Amino acid sequence: MVNRRIDVPRALITGITGQDGLYLGELLTAKGYEVFGLIRGQSNPKVAVVERLVPGVVLLEGDLTDLPSLIGAVEISQPDEVYNLGAISFVGLSWKQAELTGETTGMGVLRVLEALRIAGGNDMSRVRFYQASSSEMFGKVRETPQRETTPFHPRSPYGVAKTFGHYLTVNYRESYGAFACSGLLFNHESPRRGIEFVTRKITRAVARISLGLQDSLTLGNLESRRDWGFAGDYVEAMWRMLQQETPDDYVVATGVTHSIRELLDAAFGRVGIGDWSGLVKQDPRFFRPAEVDVLVGDPSKAREVLGWTPRVGFEELIAMMVDADLALEAESTGKALTIR
Ligand code: GDP
């Protein structure tokens, strides 16, 4: 039984164990919210991290593939705001586990919306809903930069599933009058990014190479370009969307695009390595069946309506990630040496 605080706003976050969930949990806690997080599986190893970073968080067991557990989470938390950040979020994996991606990243959105509708007795007006949509929906881009009105052409099962979730969010707004917003977020990174994503894969390898723990780094397509921002900035935009008078959809991006090569320049440059050509290999294993070549967003609407602008630029972001990985690797090496 959860003793709910009655005097503060309540937020329910799916995907609280992920990069964005942790930053959003911290932000909402600092703003005085009571934060509820959905936790998947038994003995989830990430519980300790969530409880450390989001003190006072109430964790509820549930899964985006299980509607009754979602209804239960909504009934217990009685949220004012729901942030659906849970997903199978790695594009590369989405070809290998396409069905699971569809079930979680796509149908999961339907289940959360249905849980809100059912728990509210068909009344969706008391809760505000944020859906984590993605620049991957633009895929084979129809115009550059991409904005809220740009048609979608997703290039992966992940992108297709996110597009389903986006349209469903719009549909529940139009069908039931739900205060449902979709944030079209471009790539956002941080030291908490999973090591399978190219930014963190690179910053971690650069740290390890500079500490003599690794010889080289193997990547896929070095020509693709992304609009990379800082995840800590992007969760602020999510929150702002739900504080508006009317629900709407927003592109959240920096408006600047960089190639993987420029990312390598920035990361290796941080540890004083100018020429990385002998340290980076390429392997077809890391190429994708269909690629999104260039992504760059136009964040004008978010700036004008939400008053949101990104604070951390590309160089600063990559430096922050390299520094964090250096500290992490040095610490774990130190520990290993002590044990020996
Ligand atoms: P995504 O934009 O959500 O797919 O984020 P990622 O960080 O996974 O990938 C960004 C881009 O980096 C894509 O165009 C990938 O093809 C490219 N890339 C090149 N080499 C690699 C690699 O070794 N791992 C990953 N994850 N991406 C790579």
mmCIF file of C-alpha atoms and ligand atoms in Angstrom:
data_model
loop_
_atom_site.group_PDB
_atom_site.id
_atom_site.type_symbol
_atom_site.label_atom_id
_atom_site.label_comp_id
_atom_site.label_asym_id
_atom_site.label_seq_id
_atom_site.Cartn_x
_atom_site.Cartn_y
_atom_site.Cartn_z
ATOM 1 C CA MET A 1 0.000 0.000 0.000
ATOM 2 C CA VAL A 2 1.380 3.384 -0.992
ATOM 3 C CA ASN A 3 0.717 6.396 1.244
ATOM 4 C CA ARG A 4 0.189 9.119 -1.297
ATOM 5 C CA ARG A 5 1.070 12.697 -0.505
ATOM 6 C CA ILE A 6 -1.993 14.800 -1.261
ATOM 7 C CA ASP A 7 -0.427 18.240 -1.423
ATOM 8 C CA VAL A 8 1.976 17.794 -4.352
ATOM 9 C CA PRO A 9 1.659 16.951 -8.054
ATOM 10 C CA ARG A 10 2.218 13.309 -8.947
ATOM 11 C CA ALA A 11 4.006 11.974 -11.988
ATOM 12 C CA LEU A 12 4.212 8.421 -13.285
ATOM 13 C CA ILE A 13 7.236 7.615 -15.466
ATOM 14 C CA THR A 14 7.581 4.488 -17.578
ATOM 15 C CA GLY A 15 11.195 3.793 -18.481
ATOM 16 C CA ILE A 16 12.454 5.398 -15.266
ATOM 17 C CA THR A 17 15.562 3.181 -15.292
ATOM 18 C CA GLY A 18 16.739 4.632 -18.613
ATOM 19 C CA GLN A 19 18.799 7.708 -19.325
ATOM 20 C CA ASP A 20 15.818 10.036 -19.785
ATOM 21 C CA GLY A 21 13.796 8.520 -16.952
ATOM 22 C CA LEU A 22 16.587 9.240 -14.490
ATOM 23 C CA TYR A 23 17.050 12.848 -15.607
ATOM 24 C CA LEU A 24 13.290 13.434 -15.623
ATOM 25 C CA GLY A 25 12.911 11.811 -12.200
ATOM 26 C CA GLU A 26 15.588 14.146 -10.829
ATOM 27 C CA LEU A 27 13.963 17.181 -12.451
ATOM 28 C CA LEU A 28 10.462 16.405 -11.179
ATOM 29 C CA THR A 29 11.728 15.614 -7.675
ATOM 30 C CA ALA A 30 13.520 18.974 -7.620
ATOM 31 C CA LYS A 31 10.253 20.609 -8.673
ATOM 32 C CA GLY A 32 8.466 19.032 -5.725
ATOM 33 C CA TYR A 33 6.616 16.235 -7.490
ATOM 34 C CA GLU A 34 5.948 12.862 -5.998
ATOM 35 C CA VAL A 35 7.518 10.550 -8.580
ATOM 36 C CA PHE A 36 6.270 7.052 -9.371
ATOM 37 C CA GLY A 37 8.268 4.819 -11.674
ATOM 38 C CA LEU A 38 7.322 1.653 -13.472
ATOM 39 C CA ILE A 39 9.837 -1.128 -12.911
ATOM 40 C CA ARG A 40 10.004 -4.174 -15.129
ATOM 41 C CA GLY A 41 10.980 -7.715 -14.231
ATOM 42 C CA GLN A 42 12.025 -9.396 -11.027
ATOM 43 C CA SER A 43 15.070 -8.163 -9.092
ATOM 44 C CA ASN A 44 15.656 -5.401 -11.624
ATOM 45 C CA PRO A 45 19.338 -4.482 -11.092
ATOM 46 C CA LYS A 46 18.669 -0.820 -11.859
ATOM 47 C CA VAL A 47 16.425 -0.250 -8.825
ATOM 48 C CA ALA A 48 19.352 0.867 -6.665
ATOM 49 C CA VAL A 49 20.446 3.497 -9.210
ATOM 50 C CA VAL A 50 16.925 4.898 -9.510
ATOM 51 C CA GLU A 51 16.503 5.060 -5.730
ATOM 52 C CA ARG A 52 19.869 6.807 -5.354
ATOM 53 C CA LEU A 53 19.247 9.435 -8.045
ATOM 54 C CA VAL A 54 15.531 9.971 -7.412
ATOM 55 C CA PRO A 55 15.173 9.942 -3.614
ATOM 56 C CA GLY A 56 11.646 9.240 -2.450
ATOM 57 C CA VAL A 57 10.650 7.615 -5.735
ATOM 58 C CA VAL A 58 7.879 5.037 -5.461
ATOM 59 C CA LEU A 59 8.585 2.097 -7.752
ATOM 60 C CA LEU A 60 5.685 0.063 -9.086
ATOM 61 C CA GLU A 61 6.044 -3.277 -10.809
ATOM 62 C CA GLY A 62 4.674 -3.313 -14.321
ATOM 63 C CA ASP A 63 5.415 -3.866 -17.956
ATOM 64 C CA LEU A 64 4.436 -2.087 -21.164
ATOM 65 C CA THR A 65 3.384 -5.449 -22.587
ATOM 66 C CA ASP A 66 0.944 -6.072 -19.721
ATOM 67 C CA LEU A 67 -2.185 -3.902 -19.613
ATOM 68 C CA PRO A 68 -3.472 -4.977 -16.172
ATOM 69 C CA SER A 69 -0.166 -3.979 -14.578
ATOM 70 C CA LEU A 70 -0.428 -0.560 -16.217
ATOM 71 C CA ILE A 71 -3.991 -0.055 -15.002
ATOM 72 C CA GLY A 72 -2.796 -1.032 -11.532
ATOM 73 C CA ALA A 73 0.085 1.452 -11.671
ATOM 74 C CA VAL A 74 -2.288 4.247 -12.712
ATOM 75 C CA GLU A 75 -4.786 3.348 -9.973
ATOM 76 C CA ILE A 76 -2.110 3.356 -7.285
ATOM 77 C CA SER A 77 -0.269 6.481 -8.387
ATOM 78 C CA GLN A 78 -3.308 8.561 -9.451
ATOM 79 C CA PRO A 79 -0.967 10.649 -11.577
ATOM 80 C CA ASP A 80 -1.434 14.226 -12.731
ATOM 81 C CA GLU A 81 1.191 13.630 -15.406
ATOM 82 C CA VAL A 82 2.331 10.465 -17.168
ATOM 83 C CA TYR A 83 5.569 10.311 -19.140
ATOM 84 C CA ASN A 84 5.845 7.299 -21.407
ATOM 85 C CA LEU A 85 9.596 6.900 -21.871
ATOM 86 C CA GLY A 86 9.719 3.108 -21.768
ATOM 87 C CA ALA A 87 10.702 1.411 -25.021
ATOM 88 C CA ILE A 88 13.093 -0.939 -26.715
ATOM 89 C CA SER A 89 15.148 2.074 -27.672
ATOM 90 C CA PHE A 90 18.143 0.823 -29.638
ATOM 91 C CA VAL A 91 17.538 1.068 -33.391
ATOM 92 C CA GLY A 92 20.130 -1.625 -34.207
ATOM 93 C CA LEU A 93 18.380 -4.190 -32.007
ATOM 94 C CA SER A 94 14.983 -3.435 -33.517
ATOM 95 C CA TRP A 95 15.714 -5.518 -36.636
ATOM 96 C CA LYS A 96 16.809 -8.473 -34.517
ATOM 97 C CA GLN A 97 13.825 -8.235 -32.163
ATOM 98 C CA ALA A 98 11.241 -6.586 -34.378
ATOM 99 C CA GLU A 99 8.215 -8.159 -32.718
ATOM 100 C CA LEU A 100 9.328 -7.233 -29.210
ATOM 101 C CA THR A 101 10.048 -3.704 -30.434
ATOM 102 C CA GLY A 102 6.550 -3.492 -31.914
ATOM 103 C CA GLU A 103 4.990 -4.810 -28.711
ATOM 104 C CA THR A 104 6.900 -2.509 -26.371
ATOM 105 C CA THR A 105 7.742 0.627 -28.319
ATOM 106 C CA GLY A 106 4.513 0.664 -30.360
ATOM 107 C CA MET A 107 1.737 -1.276 -28.638
ATOM 108 C CA GLY A 108 3.094 -0.151 -25.259
ATOM 109 C CA VAL A 109 1.841 3.356 -26.053
ATOM 110 C CA LEU A 110 -1.629 1.981 -26.774
ATOM 111 C CA ARG A 111 -1.643 0.106 -23.479
ATOM 112 C CA VAL A 112 -0.598 3.150 -21.422
ATOM 113 C CA LEU A 113 -3.275 5.281 -23.083
ATOM 114 C CA GLU A 114 -5.860 2.548 -22.581
ATOM 115 C CA ALA A 115 -4.822 2.186 -18.935
ATOM 116 C CA LEU A 116 -5.434 5.909 -18.464
ATOM 117 C CA ARG A 117 -8.785 5.723 -20.247
ATOM 118 C CA ILE A 118 -9.973 2.629 -18.373
ATOM 119 C CA ALA A 119 -8.730 3.784 -14.948
ATOM 120 C CA GLY A 120 -10.379 7.154 -15.551
ATOM 121 C CA GLY A 121 -13.732 5.572 -16.446
ATOM 122 C CA ASN A 122 -13.450 6.890 -20.009
ATOM 123 C CA ASP A 123 -12.577 10.357 -18.724
ATOM 124 C CA MET A 124 -9.083 11.311 -19.850
ATOM 125 C CA SER A 125 -9.327 14.974 -18.891
ATOM 126 C CA ARG A 126 -7.694 14.672 -15.477
ATOM 127 C CA VAL A 127 -4.305 13.493 -16.605
ATOM 128 C CA ARG A 128 -1.621 14.903 -18.883
ATOM 129 C CA PHE A 129 0.307 12.465 -21.068
ATOM 130 C CA TYR A 130 3.718 12.773 -22.703
ATOM 131 C CA GLN A 131 4.799 10.356 -25.431
ATOM 132 C CA ALA A 132 8.507 10.024 -26.211
ATOM 133 C CA SER A 133 8.455 10.186 -29.983
ATOM 134 C CA SER A 134 11.627 10.173 -32.022
ATOM 135 C CA SER A 135 13.483 11.785 -34.890
ATOM 136 C CA GLU A 136 13.870 8.225 -36.224
ATOM 137 C CA MET A 137 10.296 8.660 -37.487
ATOM 138 C CA PHE A 138 11.634 11.094 -40.100
ATOM 139 C CA GLY A 139 14.053 8.405 -41.334
ATOM 140 C CA LYS A 140 14.547 8.907 -45.058
ATOM 141 C CA VAL A 141 14.016 12.600 -44.624
ATOM 142 C CA ARG A 142 11.575 14.499 -46.834
ATOM 143 C CA GLU A 143 12.936 17.934 -45.931
ATOM 144 C CA THR A 144 15.804 19.445 -43.978
ATOM 145 C CA PRO A 145 15.674 20.548 -41.223
ATOM 146 C CA GLN A 146 12.849 18.361 -39.960
ATOM 147 C CA ARG A 147 9.949 20.074 -38.205
ATOM 148 C CA GLU A 148 6.574 19.129 -36.740
ATOM 149 C CA THR A 149 4.929 19.136 -40.188
ATOM 150 C CA THR A 150 7.585 17.046 -41.977
ATOM 151 C CA PRO A 151 6.110 13.747 -43.256
ATOM 152 C CA PHE A 152 7.445 10.570 -41.675
ATOM 153 C CA HIS A 153 9.377 7.831 -43.450
ATOM 154 C CA PRO A 154 10.766 5.546 -40.735
ATOM 155 C CA ARG A 155 13.660 3.263 -41.690
ATOM 156 C CA SER A 156 13.679 0.656 -38.923
ATOM 157 C CA PRO A 157 11.193 -1.407 -36.923
ATOM 158 C CA TYR A 158 11.973 1.006 -34.083
ATOM 159 C CA GLY A 159 11.056 4.028 -36.211
ATOM 160 C CA VAL A 160 7.870 2.336 -37.421
ATOM 161 C CA ALA A 161 6.839 1.473 -33.850
ATOM 162 C CA LYS A 162 7.506 5.045 -32.685
ATOM 163 C CA THR A 163 5.432 6.377 -35.577
ATOM 164 C CA PHE A 164 2.518 4.164 -34.476
ATOM 165 C CA GLY A 165 2.863 5.533 -30.939
ATOM 166 C CA HIS A 166 2.966 9.099 -32.195
ATOM 167 C CA TYR A 167 -0.207 8.816 -34.263
ATOM 168 C CA LEU A 168 -1.964 7.039 -31.428
ATOM 169 C CA THR A 169 -1.093 9.908 -29.076
ATOM 170 C CA VAL A 170 -2.538 12.386 -31.580
ATOM 171 C CA ASN A 171 -5.570 10.139 -32.007
ATOM 172 C CA TYR A 172 -6.343 9.921 -28.281
ATOM 173 C CA ARG A 173 -6.111 13.706 -28.135
ATOM 174 C CA GLU A 174 -8.602 13.970 -30.986
ATOM 175 C CA SER A 175 -10.834 11.040 -29.940
ATOM 176 C CA TYR A 176 -11.058 11.515 -26.188
ATOM 177 C CA GLY A 177 -9.871 15.086 -25.660
ATOM 178 C CA ALA A 178 -6.825 13.752 -23.816
ATOM 179 C CA PHE A 179 -4.117 16.241 -22.894
ATOM 180 C CA ALA A 180 -1.618 14.156 -24.850
ATOM 181 C CA CYS A 181 1.628 15.561 -26.226
ATOM 182 C CA SER A 182 4.213 13.984 -28.465
ATOM 183 C CA GLY A 183 7.825 15.146 -28.200
ATOM 184 C CA LEU A 184 9.752 14.543 -31.418
ATOM 185 C CA LEU A 185 13.122 14.306 -29.744
ATOM 186 C CA PHE A 186 16.311 14.168 -31.756
ATOM 187 C CA ASN A 187 19.268 12.162 -30.420
ATOM 188 C CA HIS A 188 20.044 13.124 -26.859
ATOM 189 C CA GLU A 189 23.019 11.788 -25.000
ATOM 190 C CA SER A 190 24.799 11.943 -21.654
ATOM 191 C CA PRO A 191 27.224 9.970 -19.501
ATOM 192 C CA ARG A 192 24.186 7.800 -18.671
ATOM 193 C CA ARG A 193 23.639 6.770 -22.303
ATOM 194 C CA GLY A 194 23.769 3.016 -22.936
ATOM 195 C CA ILE A 195 27.098 1.805 -24.299
ATOM 196 C CA GLU A 196 25.475 0.440 -27.483
ATOM 197 C CA PHE A 197 24.749 3.960 -28.782
ATOM 198 C CA VAL A 198 27.456 5.451 -30.937
ATOM 199 C CA THR A 199 28.242 8.484 -28.745
ATOM 200 C CA ARG A 200 28.808 6.468 -25.594
ATOM 201 C CA LYS A 201 30.478 3.637 -27.497
ATOM 202 C CA ILE A 202 32.996 6.193 -28.754
ATOM 203 C CA THR A 203 33.519 8.155 -25.529
ATOM 204 C CA ARG A 204 33.988 4.956 -23.538
ATOM 205 C CA ALA A 205 36.448 3.522 -26.067
ATOM 206 C CA VAL A 206 38.374 6.807 -26.216
ATOM 207 C CA ALA A 207 38.677 6.796 -22.424
ATOM 208 C CA ARG A 208 39.855 3.184 -22.450
ATOM 209 C CA ILE A 209 42.313 3.776 -25.299
ATOM 210 C CA SER A 210 43.812 6.789 -23.545
ATOM 211 C CA LEU A 211 44.190 4.750 -20.335
ATOM 212 C CA GLY A 212 45.855 1.906 -22.240
ATOM 213 C CA LEU A 213 42.971 -0.517 -21.612
ATOM 214 C CA GLN A 214 41.981 -0.968 -25.260
ATOM 215 C CA ASP A 215 43.835 -0.755 -28.614
ATOM 216 C CA SER A 216 41.182 0.248 -31.103
ATOM 217 C CA LEU A 217 37.507 0.881 -31.728
ATOM 218 C CA THR A 218 35.274 -0.805 -34.327
ATOM 219 C CA LEU A 219 32.347 1.092 -35.811
ATOM 220 C CA GLY A 220 29.916 0.985 -38.742
ATOM 221 C CA ASN A 221 28.910 3.898 -40.959
ATOM 222 C CA LEU A 222 31.095 6.949 -40.251
ATOM 223 C CA GLU A 223 29.251 9.195 -42.703
ATOM 224 C CA SER A 224 25.860 9.374 -41.015
ATOM 225 C CA ARG A 225 24.971 12.641 -39.320
ATOM 226 C CA ARG A 226 22.920 13.297 -36.239
ATOM 227 C CA ASP A 227 21.616 16.270 -34.260
ATOM 228 C CA TRP A 228 23.003 15.427 -30.815
ATOM 229 C CA GLY A 229 21.882 17.288 -27.683
ATOM 230 C CA PHE A 230 22.178 16.758 -23.928
ATOM 231 C CA ALA A 231 19.486 14.534 -22.369
ATOM 232 C CA GLY A 232 19.386 16.690 -19.221
ATOM 233 C CA ASP A 233 18.209 19.622 -21.346
ATOM 234 C CA TYR A 234 15.650 17.548 -23.235
ATOM 235 C CA VAL A 235 13.680 16.339 -20.203
ATOM 236 C CA GLU A 236 13.007 19.988 -19.353
ATOM 237 C CA ALA A 237 11.228 20.302 -22.733
ATOM 238 C CA MET A 238 9.074 17.250 -21.899
ATOM 239 C CA TRP A 239 7.928 18.844 -18.666
ATOM 240 C CA ARG A 240 7.249 22.187 -20.327
ATOM 241 C CA MET A 241 4.991 20.526 -22.917
ATOM 242 C CA LEU A 242 2.710 19.310 -20.149
ATOM 243 C CA GLN A 243 2.506 22.758 -18.510
ATOM 244 C CA GLN A 244 0.920 24.456 -21.547
ATOM 245 C CA GLU A 245 -2.741 25.382 -21.841
ATOM 246 C CA THR A 246 -3.285 23.108 -24.811
ATOM 247 C CA PRO A 247 -1.624 19.847 -25.806
ATOM 248 C CA ASP A 248 0.543 19.816 -28.908
ATOM 249 C CA ASP A 249 3.545 18.160 -30.553
ATOM 250 C CA TYR A 250 7.049 19.615 -30.586
ATOM 251 C CA VAL A 251 10.401 18.960 -32.221
ATOM 252 C CA VAL A 252 13.174 19.061 -29.619
ATOM 253 C CA ALA A 253 16.612 19.399 -31.178
ATOM 254 C CA THR A 254 19.687 21.618 -31.287
ATOM 255 C CA GLY A 255 19.360 22.468 -34.994
ATOM 256 C CA VAL A 256 23.004 21.498 -35.578
ATOM 257 C CA THR A 257 24.153 18.267 -37.208
ATOM 258 C CA HIS A 258 27.512 16.479 -36.929
ATOM 259 C CA SER A 259 28.971 13.387 -38.582
ATOM 260 C CA ILE A 260 30.369 10.369 -36.760
ATOM 261 C CA ARG A 261 33.782 11.578 -37.969
ATOM 262 C CA GLU A 262 33.258 14.907 -36.200
ATOM 263 C CA LEU A 263 32.187 13.009 -33.120
ATOM 264 C CA LEU A 264 35.449 11.057 -33.281
ATOM 265 C CA ASP A 265 37.409 14.325 -33.689
ATOM 266 C CA ALA A 266 35.740 15.795 -30.597
ATOM 267 C CA ALA A 267 36.133 12.684 -28.431
ATOM 268 C CA PHE A 268 39.740 11.859 -29.353
ATOM 269 C CA GLY A 269 40.605 15.566 -29.235
ATOM 270 C CA ARG A 270 39.512 15.651 -25.614
ATOM 271 C CA VAL A 271 42.305 13.215 -24.678
ATOM 272 C CA GLY A 272 44.866 14.932 -26.922
ATOM 273 C CA ILE A 273 44.727 12.525 -29.888
ATOM 274 C CA GLY A 274 44.506 14.471 -33.158
ATOM 275 C CA ASP A 275 44.842 11.661 -35.712
ATOM 276 C CA TRP A 276 42.580 8.737 -34.828
ATOM 277 C CA SER A 277 42.673 7.043 -38.254
ATOM 278 C CA GLY A 278 44.871 4.163 -37.029
ATOM 279 C CA LEU A 279 42.681 3.588 -33.980
ATOM 280 C CA VAL A 280 39.269 3.215 -35.649
ATOM 281 C CA LYS A 281 38.224 0.185 -37.699
ATOM 282 C CA GLN A 282 35.020 -0.468 -39.580
ATOM 283 C CA ASP A 283 33.020 -3.689 -39.626
ATOM 284 C CA PRO A 284 29.890 -4.502 -41.683
ATOM 285 C CA ARG A 285 28.427 -5.921 -38.462
ATOM 286 C CA PHE A 286 27.753 -2.396 -37.305
ATOM 287 C CA PHE A 287 26.121 -1.188 -40.522
ATOM 288 C CA ARG A 288 22.324 -1.184 -40.597
ATOM 289 C CA PRO A 289 20.019 -2.823 -43.159
ATOM 290 C CA ALA A 290 18.530 0.625 -43.850
ATOM 291 C CA GLU A 291 20.210 3.811 -42.697
ATOM 292 C CA VAL A 292 19.015 7.223 -41.632
ATOM 293 C CA ASP A 293 21.710 9.359 -43.223
ATOM 294 C CA VAL A 294 21.174 12.883 -41.960
ATOM 295 C CA LEU A 295 19.005 14.130 -39.134
ATOM 296 C CA VAL A 296 18.732 17.757 -38.084
ATOM 297 C CA GLY A 297 15.758 19.262 -36.326
ATOM 298 C CA ASP A 298 14.203 22.710 -36.353
ATOM 299 C CA PRO A 299 13.412 23.521 -32.708
ATOM 300 C CA SER A 300 11.758 26.919 -33.472
ATOM 301 C CA LYS A 301 8.337 25.925 -32.171
ATOM 302 C CA ALA A 302 9.752 24.596 -28.886
ATOM 303 C CA ARG A 303 11.732 27.800 -28.510
ATOM 304 C CA GLU A 304 8.810 30.098 -29.290
ATOM 305 C CA VAL A 305 5.989 28.297 -27.477
ATOM 306 C CA LEU A 306 7.798 26.485 -24.652
ATOM 307 C CA GLY A 307 10.621 28.997 -24.203
ATOM 308 C CA TRP A 308 12.996 26.038 -24.433
ATOM 309 C CA THR A 309 16.564 26.186 -25.718
ATOM 310 C CA PRO A 310 19.341 23.632 -25.337
ATOM 311 C CA ARG A 311 22.097 24.743 -22.954
ATOM 312 C CA VAL A 312 24.823 22.176 -23.647
ATOM 313 C CA GLY A 313 26.469 22.287 -27.086
ATOM 314 C CA PHE A 314 28.064 19.407 -29.005
ATOM 315 C CA GLU A 315 31.711 19.911 -27.959
ATOM 316 C CA GLU A 316 30.728 20.397 -24.327
ATOM 317 C CA LEU A 317 28.507 17.303 -24.418
ATOM 318 C CA ILE A 318 31.213 15.056 -25.828
ATOM 319 C CA ALA A 319 33.802 16.473 -23.410
ATOM 320 C CA MET A 320 31.415 15.779 -20.517
ATOM 321 C CA MET A 321 30.950 12.189 -21.687
ATOM 322 C CA VAL A 322 34.661 11.519 -22.259
ATOM 323 C CA ASP A 323 35.507 12.970 -18.839
ATOM 324 C CA ALA A 324 32.847 10.840 -17.151
ATOM 325 C CA ASP A 325 34.086 7.706 -18.912
ATOM 326 C CA LEU A 326 37.681 8.500 -17.975
ATOM 327 C CA ALA A 327 36.639 8.791 -14.328
ATOM 328 C CA LEU A 328 34.592 5.585 -14.510
ATOM 329 C CA GLU A 329 37.310 3.543 -16.213
ATOM 330 C CA ALA A 330 40.034 4.868 -13.928
ATOM 331 C CA GLU A 331 37.907 4.025 -10.909
ATOM 332 C CA SER A 332 37.143 0.484 -12.050
ATOM 333 C CA THR A 333 40.772 -0.112 -13.003
ATOM 334 C CA GLY A 334 41.851 1.224 -9.623
ATOM 335 C CA LYS A 335 39.450 -1.134 -7.900
ATOM 336 C CA ALA A 336 40.653 -4.077 -9.959
ATOM 337 C CA LEU A 337 44.268 -3.255 -9.081
ATOM 338 C CA THR A 338 43.410 -3.008 -5.384
ATOM 339 C CA ILE A 339 41.689 -6.389 -5.465
ATOM 340 C CA ARG A 340 44.728 -7.910 -7.123
HETATM 341 P P1 GDP B 1 20.207 6.205 -33.433
HETATM 342 O O1 GDP B 1 20.254 7.490 -34.204
HETATM 343 O O2 GDP B 1 19.090 6.168 -32.451
HETATM 344 O O3 GDP B 1 20.235 5.001 -34.291
HETATM 345 O O4 GDP B 1 21.526 6.242 -32.496
HETATM 346 P P2 GDP B 1 22.906 5.426 -32.559
HETATM 347 O O5 GDP B 1 23.823 6.135 -31.624
HETATM 348 O O6 GDP B 1 22.679 3.970 -32.303
HETATM 349 O O7 GDP B 1 23.408 5.567 -34.083
HETATM 350 C C1 GDP B 1 23.669 6.829 -34.638
HETATM 351 C C2 GDP B 1 24.337 6.644 -35.986
HETATM 352 O O8 GDP B 1 25.655 6.137 -35.792
HETATM 353 C C3 GDP B 1 23.629 5.669 -36.933
HETATM 354 O O9 GDP B 1 23.581 6.239 -38.217
HETATM 355 C C4 GDP B 1 24.565 4.459 -36.939
HETATM 356 O O10 GDP B 1 24.536 3.718 -38.166
HETATM 357 C C5 GDP B 1 25.912 5.132 -36.774
HETATM 358 N N1 GDP B 1 26.959 4.217 -36.304
HETATM 359 C C6 GDP B 1 28.154 3.970 -36.900
HETATM 360 N N2 GDP B 1 28.837 3.047 -36.228
HETATM 361 C C7 GDP B 1 28.074 2.667 -35.176
HETATM 362 C C8 GDP B 1 28.244 1.726 -34.115
HETATM 363 O O11 GDP B 1 29.258 1.038 -34.006
HETATM 364 N N3 GDP B 1 27.230 1.629 -33.197
HETATM 365 C C9 GDP B 1 26.104 2.400 -33.300
HETATM 366 N N4 GDP B 1 25.151 2.293 -32.364
HETATM 367 N N5 GDP B 1 25.899 3.280 -34.293
HETATM 368 C C10 GDP B 1 26.867 3.413 -35.225
#
